[in-house]
Amino acid sequence: MAIRIDGKAISTEIKDELKERVAAYKAAGTDICLAVIQVGDDKASTVYVSNKKKACEYIGIKSLAYELPEETTTEELLAIIEELNGRSDVNGILVQLPVPKHIDEEKILLAISPDKDVDGFHPVSVGRLNIGQKGFRSCTPAGVIQLLKRTGISIEGKECVVVGRSNIVGKPMAAMLLAENGTVTICHSRTKDLASVTKRADILVVAIGKPKFITAEYVKEGAAVIDVGIHRMDDGKLCGDVDFADVEPVAGAITPVPGGVGPMTIAMLMNNCVESVELQKQ
Ligand code: NDP
């Protein structure tokens, strides 16, 4: 039976370590502050923003909340970001996505200073990741790396297969596994004979957005299977992109949904906020 990788416990461990680092910074006279901007009142976004504020409170990071009306224009949002970029008391800036359709999302993400880009979505952050420079790392894939490391699963020299090539998960995931000296293959919707590729994986990361898509026939005996997907089923229960019940008997280690990758994203966002102090010193 596979080891169940406990994302809830690992994320709490990370947050507790961060809490100590934040307290040490405070004692030395440095406060850390994250600005969180939400435009409109999308219900899911409100829940995400509130969870981020709670995590900040837990760790001891100050959060500045901007709750802007739905009709906010791109220019108004850009003006706020510009002001926050210039404030020395603000370490991180996060715009909760998606923004309303009339707002130019690309322009907004580009406007955030790469030195305050705690989501790690700015092209400069992406570039820094790809050439091995210090910088903010996209939170969900960074969380996957921590899950592997803290479960004692080494990446070096392993066959790593990432299914999905989105800018926020698949691509940065592959870059991070490569940075850890994995041998990395990326699969996508045009990959031929997907199972023949995924079956090579010692570490299989799945981020395709299709409920229970990956079954036992895609998995090598003993592989570590990391499920990034999250879906709410008709019965109200959550499930991932991996068919957990089918794959667990074959895998060596596996993340459940919920309680696997999900809790790691906020923990790594908090990590980026704390790291910002060091990055901004350079
Ligand atoms: P996207 O829809 O942006 O990307 C999906 C990727 O999967 C694409 O690259 C697509 O290929 C590929 N794909 C789709 N179907 C197949 C298939 N049949 N075979 C192989 N590849 C396929 O999704 P995201 O990366 O944003 O998210 C993926 C999942 O992770 C979602 O369930 C999302 O909810 C979840 N998620 C969870 C987070 C968390 O914190 N736990 C954070 C972010 C996302 P192509 O490029 O060719 O179209």
mmCIF file of C-alpha atoms and ligand atoms in Angstrom:
data_model
loop_
_atom_site.group_PDB
_atom_site.id
_atom_site.type_symbol
_atom_site.label_atom_id
_atom_site.label_comp_id
_atom_site.label_asym_id
_atom_site.label_seq_id
_atom_site.Cartn_x
_atom_site.Cartn_y
_atom_site.Cartn_z
ATOM 1 C CA MET A 1 0.000 0.000 0.000
ATOM 2 C CA ALA A 2 1.301 3.431 -0.906
ATOM 3 C CA ILE A 3 2.534 6.011 1.600
ATOM 4 C CA ARG A 4 -0.085 8.758 1.814
ATOM 5 C CA ILE A 5 1.698 12.087 1.475
ATOM 6 C CA ASP A 6 0.097 14.328 4.082
ATOM 7 C CA GLY A 7 -0.061 17.834 2.619
ATOM 8 C CA LYS A 8 -2.002 19.151 5.576
ATOM 9 C CA ALA A 9 0.685 18.131 8.076
ATOM 10 C CA ILE A 10 3.563 19.249 5.830
ATOM 11 C CA SER A 11 1.961 22.630 5.146
ATOM 12 C CA THR A 12 1.458 23.171 8.898
ATOM 13 C CA GLU A 13 5.107 22.244 9.506
ATOM 14 C CA ILE A 14 6.192 24.838 6.906
ATOM 15 C CA LYS A 15 3.900 27.522 8.328
ATOM 16 C CA ASP A 16 5.244 26.886 11.837
ATOM 17 C CA GLU A 17 8.827 27.252 10.583
ATOM 18 C CA LEU A 18 7.855 30.492 8.832
ATOM 19 C CA LYS A 19 6.202 31.767 12.010
ATOM 20 C CA GLU A 20 9.550 31.453 13.790
ATOM 21 C CA ARG A 21 11.406 33.225 10.972
ATOM 22 C CA VAL A 22 8.852 36.052 10.965
ATOM 23 C CA ALA A 23 9.188 36.428 14.749
ATOM 24 C CA ALA A 24 12.985 36.655 14.366
ATOM 25 C CA TYR A 25 12.609 39.342 11.678
ATOM 26 C CA LYS A 26 10.163 41.224 13.932
ATOM 27 C CA ALA A 27 12.572 41.063 16.854
ATOM 28 C CA ALA A 28 15.208 42.574 14.560
ATOM 29 C CA GLY A 29 12.806 45.377 13.598
ATOM 30 C CA THR A 30 11.603 44.083 10.207
ATOM 31 C CA ASP A 31 7.871 43.662 9.579
ATOM 32 C CA ILE A 32 6.633 41.716 6.543
ATOM 33 C CA CYS A 33 3.562 42.935 4.692
ATOM 34 C CA LEU A 34 1.524 41.374 1.868
ATOM 35 C CA ALA A 35 -0.965 43.439 -0.155
ATOM 36 C CA VAL A 36 -3.877 41.338 -1.441
ATOM 37 C CA ILE A 37 -6.075 42.879 -4.121
ATOM 38 C CA GLN A 38 -9.473 41.470 -5.046
ATOM 39 C CA VAL A 39 -11.624 43.012 -7.760
ATOM 40 C CA GLY A 40 -15.352 42.144 -7.622
ATOM 41 C CA ASP A 41 -16.961 39.629 -5.306
ATOM 42 C CA ASP A 42 -16.499 36.253 -6.988
ATOM 43 C CA LYS A 43 -17.382 33.756 -4.233
ATOM 44 C CA ALA A 44 -14.456 31.365 -4.778
ATOM 45 C CA SER A 45 -12.004 34.297 -4.882
ATOM 46 C CA THR A 46 -13.431 35.650 -1.609
ATOM 47 C CA VAL A 47 -12.760 32.275 0.051
ATOM 48 C CA TYR A 48 -9.182 32.134 -1.350
ATOM 49 C CA VAL A 49 -8.466 35.717 -0.237
ATOM 50 C CA SER A 50 -9.834 35.067 3.230
ATOM 51 C CA ASN A 51 -7.675 31.911 3.547
ATOM 52 C CA LYS A 52 -4.607 33.917 2.527
ATOM 53 C CA LYS A 53 -5.403 36.582 5.143
ATOM 54 C CA LYS A 54 -5.836 33.875 7.799
ATOM 55 C CA ALA A 55 -2.480 32.317 6.882
ATOM 56 C CA CYS A 56 -0.826 35.757 7.134
ATOM 57 C CA GLU A 57 -2.342 36.246 10.593
ATOM 58 C CA TYR A 58 -1.168 32.793 11.729
ATOM 59 C CA ILE A 59 2.400 33.442 10.620
ATOM 60 C CA GLY A 60 2.572 37.045 11.794
ATOM 61 C CA ILE A 61 2.648 38.705 8.381
ATOM 62 C CA LYS A 62 0.696 41.946 8.054
ATOM 63 C CA SER A 63 -1.905 41.864 5.272
ATOM 64 C CA LEU A 64 -3.265 44.899 3.481
ATOM 65 C CA ALA A 65 -6.627 44.143 1.901
ATOM 66 C CA TYR A 66 -7.873 45.971 -1.191
ATOM 67 C CA GLU A 67 -11.465 44.999 -1.942
ATOM 68 C CA LEU A 68 -12.267 46.842 -5.143
ATOM 69 C CA PRO A 69 -15.651 47.089 -6.880
ATOM 70 C CA GLU A 70 -16.367 44.992 -9.997
ATOM 71 C CA GLU A 71 -16.350 48.120 -12.203
ATOM 72 C CA THR A 72 -12.714 49.027 -11.335
ATOM 73 C CA THR A 73 -10.822 49.817 -14.559
ATOM 74 C CA THR A 74 -7.441 48.482 -15.676
ATOM 75 C CA GLU A 75 -6.009 52.000 -15.205
ATOM 76 C CA GLU A 76 -7.325 52.297 -11.634
ATOM 77 C CA LEU A 77 -5.862 48.905 -10.747
ATOM 78 C CA LEU A 78 -2.536 49.808 -12.399
ATOM 79 C CA ALA A 79 -2.394 52.991 -10.309
ATOM 80 C CA ILE A 80 -2.823 51.001 -7.078
ATOM 81 C CA ILE A 81 -0.128 48.513 -8.114
ATOM 82 C CA GLU A 82 2.235 51.347 -9.005
ATOM 83 C CA GLU A 83 1.691 52.896 -5.573
ATOM 84 C CA LEU A 84 2.308 49.538 -3.849
ATOM 85 C CA ASN A 85 5.437 48.908 -5.969
ATOM 86 C CA GLY A 86 6.863 52.148 -4.577
ATOM 87 C CA ARG A 87 6.031 51.487 -0.914
ATOM 88 C CA SER A 88 9.012 50.250 1.080
ATOM 89 C CA ASP A 89 6.687 48.848 3.785
ATOM 90 C CA VAL A 90 5.003 46.437 1.307
ATOM 91 C CA ASN A 91 6.975 43.274 0.505
ATOM 92 C CA GLY A 92 4.522 41.326 -1.637
ATOM 93 C CA ILE A 93 1.680 42.192 -4.018
ATOM 94 C CA LEU A 94 -0.938 39.648 -5.000
ATOM 95 C CA VAL A 95 -3.840 40.220 -7.385
ATOM 96 C CA GLN A 96 -6.419 37.472 -6.903
ATOM 97 C CA LEU A 97 -7.241 35.851 -10.255
ATOM 98 C CA PRO A 98 -9.385 35.757 -12.241
ATOM 99 C CA VAL A 99 -10.005 39.506 -12.528
ATOM 100 C CA PRO A 100 -13.258 40.641 -14.223
ATOM 101 C CA LYS A 101 -13.194 40.216 -18.030
ATOM 102 C CA HIS A 102 -12.916 43.958 -18.809
ATOM 103 C CA ILE A 103 -9.560 44.148 -16.978
ATOM 104 C CA ASP A 104 -6.374 43.414 -18.947
ATOM 105 C CA GLU A 105 -4.944 40.586 -16.804
ATOM 106 C CA GLU A 106 -1.635 40.383 -18.668
ATOM 107 C CA LYS A 107 -1.016 44.114 -18.203
ATOM 108 C CA ILE A 108 -1.804 43.805 -14.487
ATOM 109 C CA LEU A 109 0.565 40.875 -13.889
ATOM 110 C CA LEU A 110 3.334 42.642 -15.829
ATOM 111 C CA ALA A 111 2.868 45.781 -13.724
ATOM 112 C CA ILE A 112 3.670 44.047 -10.429
ATOM 113 C CA SER A 113 7.340 44.595 -9.611
ATOM 114 C CA PRO A 114 9.229 41.284 -10.056
ATOM 115 C CA ASP A 115 10.716 42.018 -6.609
ATOM 116 C CA LYS A 116 7.228 41.849 -5.055
ATOM 117 C CA ASP A 117 5.750 39.145 -7.305
ATOM 118 C CA VAL A 118 4.942 36.610 -4.561
ATOM 119 C CA ASP A 119 2.732 34.538 -6.910
ATOM 120 C CA GLY A 120 5.758 34.021 -9.172
ATOM 121 C CA PHE A 121 3.737 34.657 -12.355
ATOM 122 C CA HIS A 122 5.735 37.634 -13.745
ATOM 123 C CA PRO A 123 7.837 36.736 -16.839
ATOM 124 C CA VAL A 124 10.941 37.884 -14.927
ATOM 125 C CA SER A 125 10.178 35.372 -12.129
ATOM 126 C CA VAL A 126 9.584 32.661 -14.753
ATOM 127 C CA GLY A 127 12.895 33.560 -16.423
ATOM 128 C CA ARG A 128 14.762 33.516 -13.106
ATOM 129 C CA LEU A 129 13.405 30.023 -12.395
ATOM 130 C CA ASN A 130 14.455 28.768 -15.808
ATOM 131 C CA ILE A 131 18.029 30.069 -15.610
ATOM 132 C CA GLY A 132 18.508 29.071 -11.969
ATOM 133 C CA GLN A 133 18.565 32.565 -10.438
ATOM 134 C CA LYS A 134 17.060 33.439 -7.066
ATOM 135 C CA GLY A 135 13.505 34.701 -7.387
ATOM 136 C CA PHE A 136 9.878 33.992 -6.571
ATOM 137 C CA ARG A 137 8.706 30.496 -7.522
ATOM 138 C CA SER A 138 5.150 29.659 -8.579
ATOM 139 C CA CYS A 139 3.488 28.417 -5.364
ATOM 140 C CA THR A 140 1.741 25.171 -6.374
ATOM 141 C CA PRO A 141 4.737 23.491 -8.070
ATOM 142 C CA ALA A 142 7.039 24.790 -5.309
ATOM 143 C CA GLY A 143 4.657 23.060 -2.887
ATOM 144 C CA VAL A 144 5.004 19.782 -4.819
ATOM 145 C CA ILE A 145 8.809 19.946 -4.473
ATOM 146 C CA GLN A 146 8.415 20.402 -0.703
ATOM 147 C CA LEU A 147 5.978 17.468 -0.474
ATOM 148 C CA LEU A 148 8.529 15.220 -2.187
ATOM 149 C CA LYS A 149 11.517 16.440 -0.179
ATOM 150 C CA ARG A 150 9.784 16.337 3.179
ATOM 151 C CA THR A 151 8.485 12.813 2.507
ATOM 152 C CA GLY A 152 12.065 11.716 1.826
ATOM 153 C CA ILE A 153 11.516 11.109 -1.905
ATOM 154 C CA SER A 154 14.683 12.125 -3.716
ATOM 155 C CA ILE A 155 14.334 13.713 -7.147
ATOM 156 C CA GLU A 156 17.936 13.566 -8.362
ATOM 157 C CA GLY A 157 18.379 11.211 -11.298
ATOM 158 C CA LYS A 158 14.735 10.090 -11.204
ATOM 159 C CA GLU A 159 12.460 9.788 -14.229
ATOM 160 C CA CYS A 160 9.957 12.606 -13.639
ATOM 161 C CA VAL A 161 6.883 12.926 -15.855
ATOM 162 C CA VAL A 162 4.646 16.001 -15.638
ATOM 163 C CA VAL A 163 1.231 15.707 -17.280
ATOM 164 C CA GLY A 164 0.019 19.227 -18.165
ATOM 165 C CA ARG A 165 1.927 22.256 -19.504
ATOM 166 C CA SER A 166 0.073 25.270 -18.102
ATOM 167 C CA ASN A 167 2.063 28.374 -17.197
ATOM 168 C CA ILE A 168 1.077 28.206 -13.539
ATOM 169 C CA VAL A 169 1.571 24.482 -12.879
ATOM 170 C CA GLY A 170 2.956 22.187 -15.595
ATOM 171 C CA LYS A 171 5.792 24.303 -17.030
ATOM 172 C CA PRO A 172 7.196 25.653 -13.735
ATOM 173 C CA MET A 173 6.788 22.158 -12.251
ATOM 174 C CA ALA A 174 9.014 20.715 -14.971
ATOM 175 C CA ALA A 175 11.582 23.507 -14.480
ATOM 176 C CA MET A 176 11.680 22.894 -10.711
ATOM 177 C CA LEU A 177 12.122 19.122 -11.099
ATOM 178 C CA LEU A 178 14.912 19.799 -13.595
ATOM 179 C CA ALA A 179 16.551 22.199 -11.123
ATOM 180 C CA GLU A 180 16.498 19.308 -8.629
ATOM 181 C CA ASN A 181 18.344 17.142 -11.211
ATOM 182 C CA GLY A 182 15.375 15.004 -12.239
ATOM 183 C CA THR A 183 15.172 13.654 -15.815
ATOM 184 C CA VAL A 184 12.029 15.428 -16.917
ATOM 185 C CA THR A 185 9.396 14.715 -19.577
ATOM 186 C CA ILE A 186 6.361 16.958 -20.114
ATOM 187 C CA CYS A 187 3.127 15.496 -21.545
ATOM 188 C CA HIS A 188 0.076 17.349 -22.863
ATOM 189 C CA SER A 189 -3.111 16.800 -24.827
ATOM 190 C CA ARG A 190 -1.209 15.997 -28.046
ATOM 191 C CA THR A 191 1.084 13.410 -26.432
ATOM 192 C CA LYS A 192 0.801 10.077 -28.227
ATOM 193 C CA ASP A 193 0.283 6.977 -26.090
ATOM 194 C CA LEU A 194 0.291 8.864 -22.779
ATOM 195 C CA ALA A 195 0.339 5.699 -20.668
ATOM 196 C CA SER A 196 3.593 4.496 -22.246
ATOM 197 C CA VAL A 197 5.253 7.748 -21.109
ATOM 198 C CA THR A 198 3.674 8.013 -17.646
ATOM 199 C CA LYS A 199 4.567 4.367 -16.960
ATOM 200 C CA ARG A 200 8.249 5.318 -17.133
ATOM 201 C CA ALA A 201 7.849 7.765 -14.248
ATOM 202 C CA ASP A 202 9.413 7.299 -10.828
ATOM 203 C CA ILE A 203 7.729 10.600 -9.988
ATOM 204 C CA LEU A 204 4.464 11.366 -11.794
ATOM 205 C CA VAL A 205 2.916 14.830 -11.368
ATOM 206 C CA VAL A 206 -0.572 15.197 -12.794
ATOM 207 C CA ALA A 207 -2.117 18.623 -13.560
ATOM 208 C CA ILE A 208 -4.588 18.186 -16.397
ATOM 209 C CA GLY A 209 -7.904 19.346 -14.954
ATOM 210 C CA LYS A 210 -9.835 16.099 -15.657
ATOM 211 C CA PRO A 211 -11.387 14.250 -12.714
ATOM 212 C CA LYS A 212 -9.970 10.747 -11.996
ATOM 213 C CA PHE A 213 -8.304 10.638 -15.434
ATOM 214 C CA ILE A 214 -5.134 8.814 -14.341
ATOM 215 C CA THR A 215 -5.866 5.190 -13.451
ATOM 216 C CA ALA A 216 -3.545 2.330 -12.415
ATOM 217 C CA GLU A 217 -2.703 1.503 -16.034
ATOM 218 C CA TYR A 218 -0.820 4.840 -16.310
ATOM 219 C CA VAL A 219 1.363 4.198 -13.263
ATOM 220 C CA LYS A 220 4.560 2.207 -12.708
ATOM 221 C CA GLU A 221 4.633 -0.037 -9.641
ATOM 222 C CA GLY A 222 6.123 1.935 -6.728
ATOM 223 C CA ALA A 223 5.972 5.389 -8.372
ATOM 224 C CA ALA A 224 5.356 8.573 -6.373
ATOM 225 C CA VAL A 225 2.114 10.059 -7.723
ATOM 226 C CA ILE A 226 1.376 13.731 -7.080
ATOM 227 C CA ASP A 227 -2.137 14.891 -7.931
ATOM 228 C CA VAL A 228 -2.473 18.640 -8.481
ATOM 229 C CA GLY A 229 -6.036 18.461 -9.822
ATOM 230 C CA ILE A 230 -9.007 19.511 -7.756
ATOM 231 C CA HIS A 231 -12.657 19.040 -8.693
ATOM 232 C CA ARG A 232 -15.938 19.166 -6.818
ATOM 233 C CA MET A 233 -18.117 16.238 -7.832
ATOM 234 C CA ASP A 234 -21.930 16.248 -8.076
ATOM 235 C CA ASP A 235 -22.164 14.615 -4.628
ATOM 236 C CA GLY A 236 -20.219 17.585 -3.157
ATOM 237 C CA LYS A 237 -17.033 15.555 -2.553
ATOM 238 C CA LEU A 238 -13.625 16.658 -3.828
ATOM 239 C CA CYS A 239 -11.462 14.550 -6.114
ATOM 240 C CA GLY A 240 -8.295 14.998 -8.150
ATOM 241 C CA ASP A 241 -7.042 14.210 -11.652
ATOM 242 C CA VAL A 242 -5.935 10.801 -10.333
ATOM 243 C CA ASP A 243 -8.320 7.961 -9.549
ATOM 244 C CA PHE A 244 -7.025 7.558 -5.989
ATOM 245 C CA ALA A 245 -8.706 4.227 -5.162
ATOM 246 C CA ASP A 246 -7.434 2.651 -8.380
ATOM 247 C CA VAL A 247 -3.870 4.024 -8.217
ATOM 248 C CA GLU A 248 -3.106 3.735 -4.480
ATOM 249 C CA PRO A 249 -2.488 -0.057 -4.566
ATOM 250 C CA VAL A 250 0.094 0.372 -7.367
ATOM 251 C CA ALA A 251 1.883 3.555 -6.247
ATOM 252 C CA GLY A 252 4.730 3.761 -3.747
ATOM 253 C CA ALA A 253 3.507 7.137 -2.475
ATOM 254 C CA ILE A 254 0.477 9.235 -3.380
ATOM 255 C CA THR A 255 -1.162 12.552 -2.469
ATOM 256 C CA PRO A 256 -4.847 12.468 -1.539
ATOM 257 C CA VAL A 257 -7.398 15.091 -2.654
ATOM 258 C CA PRO A 258 -8.229 16.935 -0.480
ATOM 259 C CA GLY A 259 -5.261 17.166 1.886
ATOM 260 C CA GLY A 260 -2.407 16.708 -0.607
ATOM 261 C CA VAL A 261 -1.144 19.480 -2.880
ATOM 262 C CA GLY A 262 -4.008 21.879 -2.059
ATOM 263 C CA PRO A 263 -2.827 23.120 1.375
ATOM 264 C CA MET A 264 0.736 23.558 0.066
ATOM 265 C CA THR A 265 -0.103 26.460 -2.269
ATOM 266 C CA ILE A 266 -0.858 28.929 0.535
ATOM 267 C CA ALA A 267 2.086 27.669 2.619
ATOM 268 C CA MET A 268 4.418 28.396 -0.314
ATOM 269 C CA LEU A 269 2.820 31.807 -0.844
ATOM 270 C CA MET A 270 3.678 32.568 2.772
ATOM 271 C CA ASN A 271 7.184 31.241 2.131
ATOM 272 C CA ASN A 272 7.533 33.646 -0.797
ATOM 273 C CA CYS A 273 6.443 36.552 1.443
ATOM 274 C CA VAL A 274 9.149 35.671 3.969
ATOM 275 C CA GLU A 275 11.747 35.094 1.231
ATOM 276 C CA SER A 276 10.900 38.532 -0.174
ATOM 277 C CA VAL A 277 12.841 40.165 2.647
ATOM 278 C CA GLU A 278 16.055 38.451 1.514
ATOM 279 C CA LEU A 279 15.338 38.957 -2.188
ATOM 280 C CA GLN A 280 14.674 42.668 -1.689
ATOM 281 C CA LYS A 281 17.997 43.112 0.107
ATOM 282 C CA GLN A 282 19.898 42.205 -3.100
HETATM 283 P P1 NDP B 1 -4.959 23.964 -17.505
HETATM 284 O O1 NDP B 1 -6.334 23.637 -18.004
HETATM 285 O O2 NDP B 1 -4.410 25.335 -17.707
HETATM 286 O O3 NDP B 1 -3.920 22.941 -18.204
HETATM 287 C C1 NDP B 1 -4.243 21.587 -18.355
HETATM 288 C C2 NDP B 1 -3.094 20.900 -19.067
HETATM 289 O O4 NDP B 1 -3.410 19.516 -19.170
HETATM 290 C C3 NDP B 1 -2.847 21.418 -20.473
HETATM 291 O O5 NDP B 1 -1.479 21.573 -20.695
HETATM 292 C C4 NDP B 1 -3.416 20.309 -21.372
HETATM 293 O O6 NDP B 1 -2.715 20.119 -22.580
HETATM 294 C C5 NDP B 1 -3.220 19.089 -20.501
HETATM 295 N N1 NDP B 1 -4.202 18.054 -20.807
HETATM 296 C C6 NDP B 1 -5.541 18.179 -20.883
HETATM 297 N N2 NDP B 1 -6.098 16.991 -21.227
HETATM 298 C C7 NDP B 1 -5.086 16.116 -21.368
HETATM 299 C C8 NDP B 1 -5.030 14.745 -21.715
HETATM 300 N N3 NDP B 1 -6.128 14.038 -22.011
HETATM 301 N N4 NDP B 1 -3.816 14.145 -21.787
HETATM 302 C C9 NDP B 1 -2.698 14.842 -21.513
HETATM 303 N N5 NDP B 1 -2.686 16.165 -21.148
HETATM 304 C C10 NDP B 1 -3.879 16.776 -21.097
HETATM 305 O O7 NDP B 1 -4.936 23.529 -15.994
HETATM 306 P P2 NDP B 1 -4.016 24.010 -14.741
HETATM 307 O O8 NDP B 1 -2.615 23.601 -14.959
HETATM 308 O O9 NDP B 1 -4.335 25.405 -14.386
HETATM 309 O O10 NDP B 1 -4.671 23.097 -13.589
HETATM 310 C C11 NDP B 1 -4.667 21.680 -13.650
HETATM 311 C C12 NDP B 1 -5.454 21.142 -12.480
HETATM 312 O O11 NDP B 1 -4.831 21.542 -11.269
HETATM 313 C C13 NDP B 1 -6.892 21.649 -12.378
HETATM 314 O O12 NDP B 1 -7.696 20.604 -11.854
HETATM 315 C C14 NDP B 1 -6.815 22.784 -11.365
HETATM 316 O O13 NDP B 1 -8.034 22.977 -10.683
HETATM 317 C C15 NDP B 1 -5.756 22.251 -10.451
HETATM 318 N N6 NDP B 1 -4.992 23.295 -9.727
HETATM 319 C C16 NDP B 1 -4.826 23.090 -8.381
HETATM 320 C C17 NDP B 1 -4.088 23.998 -7.644
HETATM 321 C C18 NDP B 1 -3.879 23.724 -6.196
HETATM 322 O O14 NDP B 1 -3.536 24.623 -5.456
HETATM 323 N N7 NDP B 1 -4.040 22.481 -5.746
HETATM 324 C C19 NDP B 1 -3.520 25.213 -8.244
HETATM 325 C C20 NDP B 1 -3.694 25.276 -9.675
HETATM 326 C C21 NDP B 1 -4.426 24.343 -10.375
HETATM 327 P P3 NDP B 1 -2.669 21.242 -23.771
HETATM 328 O O15 NDP B 1 -1.687 22.262 -23.313
HETATM 329 O O16 NDP B 1 -2.189 20.479 -24.949
HETATM 330 O O17 NDP B 1 -4.061 21.770 -23.893
#
